[in-house]
Amino acid sequence: MSPLIEQLISAFKCLPGVGPKSAQRMAYYLLERDKQGALELAQSLQMAVEKIGHCDMCRAFTEDERCEICSNTARHSNQLCIVETPADILAIEQSTDYKGLYFVLMGHLSPLDGMGPSEIGLDILAKRLAEESINEIILATNTTVEGEATAHYIAEMVAGEDIKVTRIAHGVPIGGELEYVNGSTLSHAFSGRREV
Amino acid sequence: MNSDPVSLNKQDKAYVLHSRPYKNTSMIIEVLTREHGRMTLVAKGAKRAGSPFQGCLELFTPIFIAWGGRSEMKTLYKAEVISGSGNLAGDLIFTGFYLNELIMYLLHKHEAHAALFDAYQDCLNNLQAGEDTELVLRYFELRLLNELGYGVSLDHELQTGEPVQADKQYTYNLEAGISSDTSSDSAVLNISGDTLLALSAGEISTERQKSEAKRLLRSILEYHLEGRPIKTRELFTQKKKFPLSH
């Protein structure tokens, strides 16, 4: 096989879930049928990798120094919602009326993945908390053990400061029937019950 | 050739030690099973809404699993939480992370150690029951080392075979083991006889014994970890590094 084709195939293998077989299929497809598409892909990749960095406030991806949400002065700058991934911001923006700012951890605490406090940007978070006048932190990490650990760690980090720390509620999904809700969710829902 | 995949199914008690996303909605999990050791399984569709695996593949939760398949990486077919089990919370989750790091780094795949599985389970239960974290950890570390064949004789001197006495001082290093010869100047660790006996009998009580036992076990573990750092320690040490004061 020509060295260039081989190089292309092995380059495709860096995509998650793409093995040698799929990489070969993609390479041949682009070369045979869609050279224009291939060029566009190459250019977009090049541009994106060169230009896109992390927002200096929330760590989300952006090609500017500061992302759209962080630079929007109409948003409440005293509320900070902490999420694991940029996709979580999207989900919250689409379905809630939250108007505060965000901070993206780009993961969660997981020592086995090499993710410790500085890898999830907690030094940057601490600096923000010290410099800005934030009075509420909303911990919207996942409801996995790792997400809980991360939320707990941040809560402890902030303890003693004049900042209200809240954790998103977890419980029975809307339209869910108790009988089919898994045990741990149901027990959380029970311990987090509230007066009506 | 046996072409019926069902007959190749295996089942066992297990704990998830680590999980990572795989493809769009799947996960690759690392499990510690009781009879089949540590292994990697793929949990197909585990992140899809309504997946039967949801809530079952959390760390520190005892589950009953069935798996099979003919490829190198086996597929998880079934997972069920063993009822009546709570979970770790707060700082104890970090302690759990530490246990998982030790097992992932020290235990080879597919080596069955039922006693190690039991030690892990006891350890999690004891932590959950609010027992002294330091002590629970020390006894787990000791059981782990013994089970992996790295055990250290704590109540006898390695070279002379003399029984350890509570009122004497001892040294430990890897080659000489426990020794009453305190004259040597090489890299050794000092430890008192009563700590050795207490650790061996599972009766550590004083703060001094706790800290001596911690140093001893850390040094033995460090040797077997071959320089691999325990990342979980950062969760305890870095806390102080983030001053929020203006």
PDB file of C-alpha atoms in Angstrom, chain A residues 24-109:
ATOM      1  CA  GLN A  24      -9.631   1.957   5.747  1.00  0.00           C
ATOM      2  CA  ARG A  25     -13.241   2.330   4.603  1.00  0.00           C
ATOM      3  CA  MET A  26     -13.218   6.062   5.404  1.00  0.00           C
ATOM      4  CA  ALA A  27      -9.916   6.631   3.654  1.00  0.00           C
ATOM      5  CA  TYR A  28     -10.980   4.841   0.457  1.00  0.00           C
ATOM      6  CA  TYR A  29     -14.366   6.517   0.471  1.00  0.00           C
ATOM      7  CA  LEU A  30     -12.874  10.000   0.627  1.00  0.00           C
ATOM      8  CA  LEU A  31     -10.236   9.272  -2.019  1.00  0.00           C
ATOM      9  CA  GLU A  32     -12.658   7.581  -4.402  1.00  0.00           C
ATOM     10  CA  ARG A  33     -15.840   9.533  -4.027  1.00  0.00           C
ATOM     11  CA  ASP A  34     -15.514  12.777  -2.161  1.00  0.00           C
ATOM     12  CA  LYS A  35     -12.248  14.584  -2.617  1.00  0.00           C
ATOM     13  CA  GLN A  36     -13.960  17.944  -2.131  1.00  0.00           C
ATOM     14  CA  GLY A  37     -15.447  16.827   1.166  1.00  0.00           C
ATOM     15  CA  ALA A  38     -12.057  15.525   2.216  1.00  0.00           C
ATOM     16  CA  LEU A  39     -10.442  18.894   1.554  1.00  0.00           C
ATOM     17  CA  GLU A  40     -13.119  20.689   3.541  1.00  0.00           C
ATOM     18  CA  LEU A  41     -12.671  18.240   6.389  1.00  0.00           C
ATOM     19  CA  ALA A  42      -8.929  18.782   6.341  1.00  0.00           C
ATOM     20  CA  GLN A  43      -9.312  22.555   6.368  1.00  0.00           C
ATOM     21  CA  SER A  44     -11.934  22.602   9.130  1.00  0.00           C
ATOM     22  CA  LEU A  45      -9.821  20.311  11.246  1.00  0.00           C
ATOM     23  CA  GLN A  46      -6.762  22.451  10.725  1.00  0.00           C
ATOM     24  CA  MET A  47      -8.632  25.668  11.523  1.00  0.00           C
ATOM     25  CA  ALA A  48     -10.418  24.255  14.528  1.00  0.00           C
ATOM     26  CA  VAL A  49      -7.334  22.765  16.091  1.00  0.00           C
ATOM     27  CA  GLU A  50      -5.357  25.957  15.549  1.00  0.00           C
ATOM     28  CA  LYS A  51      -7.997  28.464  16.621  1.00  0.00           C
ATOM     29  CA  ILE A  52     -10.172  26.815  19.230  1.00  0.00           C
ATOM     30  CA  GLY A  53      -9.040  27.052  22.792  1.00  0.00           C
ATOM     31  CA  HIS A  54     -10.617  27.226  26.218  1.00  0.00           C
ATOM     32  CA  CYS A  55     -12.585  30.228  27.421  1.00  0.00           C
ATOM     33  CA  ASP A  56     -10.425  31.905  30.019  1.00  0.00           C
ATOM     34  CA  MET A  57     -13.359  32.106  32.412  1.00  0.00           C
ATOM     35  CA  CYS A  58     -15.376  28.911  32.098  1.00  0.00           C
ATOM     36  CA  ARG A  59     -12.994  26.595  30.208  1.00  0.00           C
ATOM     37  CA  ALA A  60     -15.606  25.785  27.518  1.00  0.00           C
ATOM     38  CA  PHE A  61     -14.358  25.587  23.939  1.00  0.00           C
ATOM     39  CA  THR A  62     -14.256  28.859  22.045  1.00  0.00           C
ATOM     40  CA  GLU A  63     -12.210  30.535  19.356  1.00  0.00           C
ATOM     41  CA  ASP A  64     -12.336  33.806  21.249  1.00  0.00           C
ATOM     42  CA  GLU A  65     -10.638  34.593  24.480  1.00  0.00           C
ATOM     43  CA  ARG A  66     -13.971  34.512  26.243  1.00  0.00           C
ATOM     44  CA  CYS A  67     -17.008  32.459  25.212  1.00  0.00           C
ATOM     45  CA  GLU A  68     -20.391  33.903  24.300  1.00  0.00           C
ATOM     46  CA  ILE A  69     -22.022  33.117  27.621  1.00  0.00           C
ATOM     47  CA  CYS A  70     -19.208  34.524  29.734  1.00  0.00           C
ATOM     48  CA  SER A  71     -19.046  37.744  27.735  1.00  0.00           C
ATOM     49  CA  ASN A  72     -22.818  38.282  27.831  1.00  0.00           C
ATOM     50  CA  THR A  73     -23.273  41.091  30.367  1.00  0.00           C
ATOM     51  CA  ALA A  74     -26.993  40.390  30.720  1.00  0.00           C
ATOM     52  CA  ARG A  75     -26.303  37.147  32.552  1.00  0.00           C
ATOM     53  CA  HIS A  76     -26.177  37.014  36.348  1.00  0.00           C
ATOM     54  CA  SER A  77     -22.514  37.044  37.209  1.00  0.00           C
ATOM     55  CA  ASN A  78     -23.107  36.095  40.832  1.00  0.00           C
ATOM     56  CA  GLN A  79     -24.333  32.564  40.045  1.00  0.00           C
ATOM     57  CA  LEU A  80     -21.948  29.901  38.842  1.00  0.00           C
ATOM     58  CA  CYS A  81     -23.076  26.511  37.621  1.00  0.00           C
ATOM     59  CA  ILE A  82     -20.393  23.829  37.578  1.00  0.00           C
ATOM     60  CA  VAL A  83     -20.705  21.112  34.941  1.00  0.00           C
ATOM     61  CA  GLU A  84     -18.538  18.266  33.679  1.00  0.00           C
ATOM     62  CA  THR A  85     -18.662  18.845  29.911  1.00  0.00           C
ATOM     63  CA  PRO A  86     -19.580  21.549  27.376  1.00  0.00           C
ATOM     64  CA  ALA A  87     -22.460  19.296  26.284  1.00  0.00           C
ATOM     65  CA  ASP A  88     -23.951  19.764  29.756  1.00  0.00           C
ATOM     66  CA  ILE A  89     -24.057  23.541  29.215  1.00  0.00           C
ATOM     67  CA  LEU A  90     -25.982  22.971  26.022  1.00  0.00           C
ATOM     68  CA  ALA A  91     -28.450  20.696  27.801  1.00  0.00           C
ATOM     69  CA  ILE A  92     -29.011  23.195  30.624  1.00  0.00           C
ATOM     70  CA  GLU A  93     -29.312  26.147  28.243  1.00  0.00           C
ATOM     71  CA  GLN A  94     -31.896  24.340  26.136  1.00  0.00           C
ATOM     72  CA  SER A  95     -34.147  23.179  28.916  1.00  0.00           C
ATOM     73  CA  THR A  96     -33.860  25.493  31.907  1.00  0.00           C
ATOM     74  CA  ASP A  97     -34.175  29.235  32.442  1.00  0.00           C
ATOM     75  CA  TYR A  98     -30.829  29.473  34.195  1.00  0.00           C
ATOM     76  CA  LYS A  99     -29.308  32.885  33.571  1.00  0.00           C
ATOM     77  CA  GLY A 100     -26.047  32.670  35.475  1.00  0.00           C
ATOM     78  CA  LEU A 101     -22.560  31.712  34.354  1.00  0.00           C
ATOM     79  CA  TYR A 102     -20.860  28.347  33.980  1.00  0.00           C
ATOM     80  CA  PHE A 103     -17.639  26.610  34.783  1.00  0.00           C
ATOM     81  CA  VAL A 104     -16.710  23.469  32.839  1.00  0.00           C
ATOM     82  CA  LEU A 105     -14.520  20.910  34.556  1.00  0.00           C
ATOM     83  CA  MET A 106     -13.851  18.963  31.333  1.00  0.00           C
ATOM     84  CA  GLY A 107     -14.247  15.732  33.255  1.00  0.00           C
ATOM     85  CA  HIS A 108     -14.578  14.654  36.859  1.00  0.00           C
ATOM     86  CA  LEU A 109     -12.277  13.512  39.629  1.00  0.00           C
TER      87      LEU A 109
END
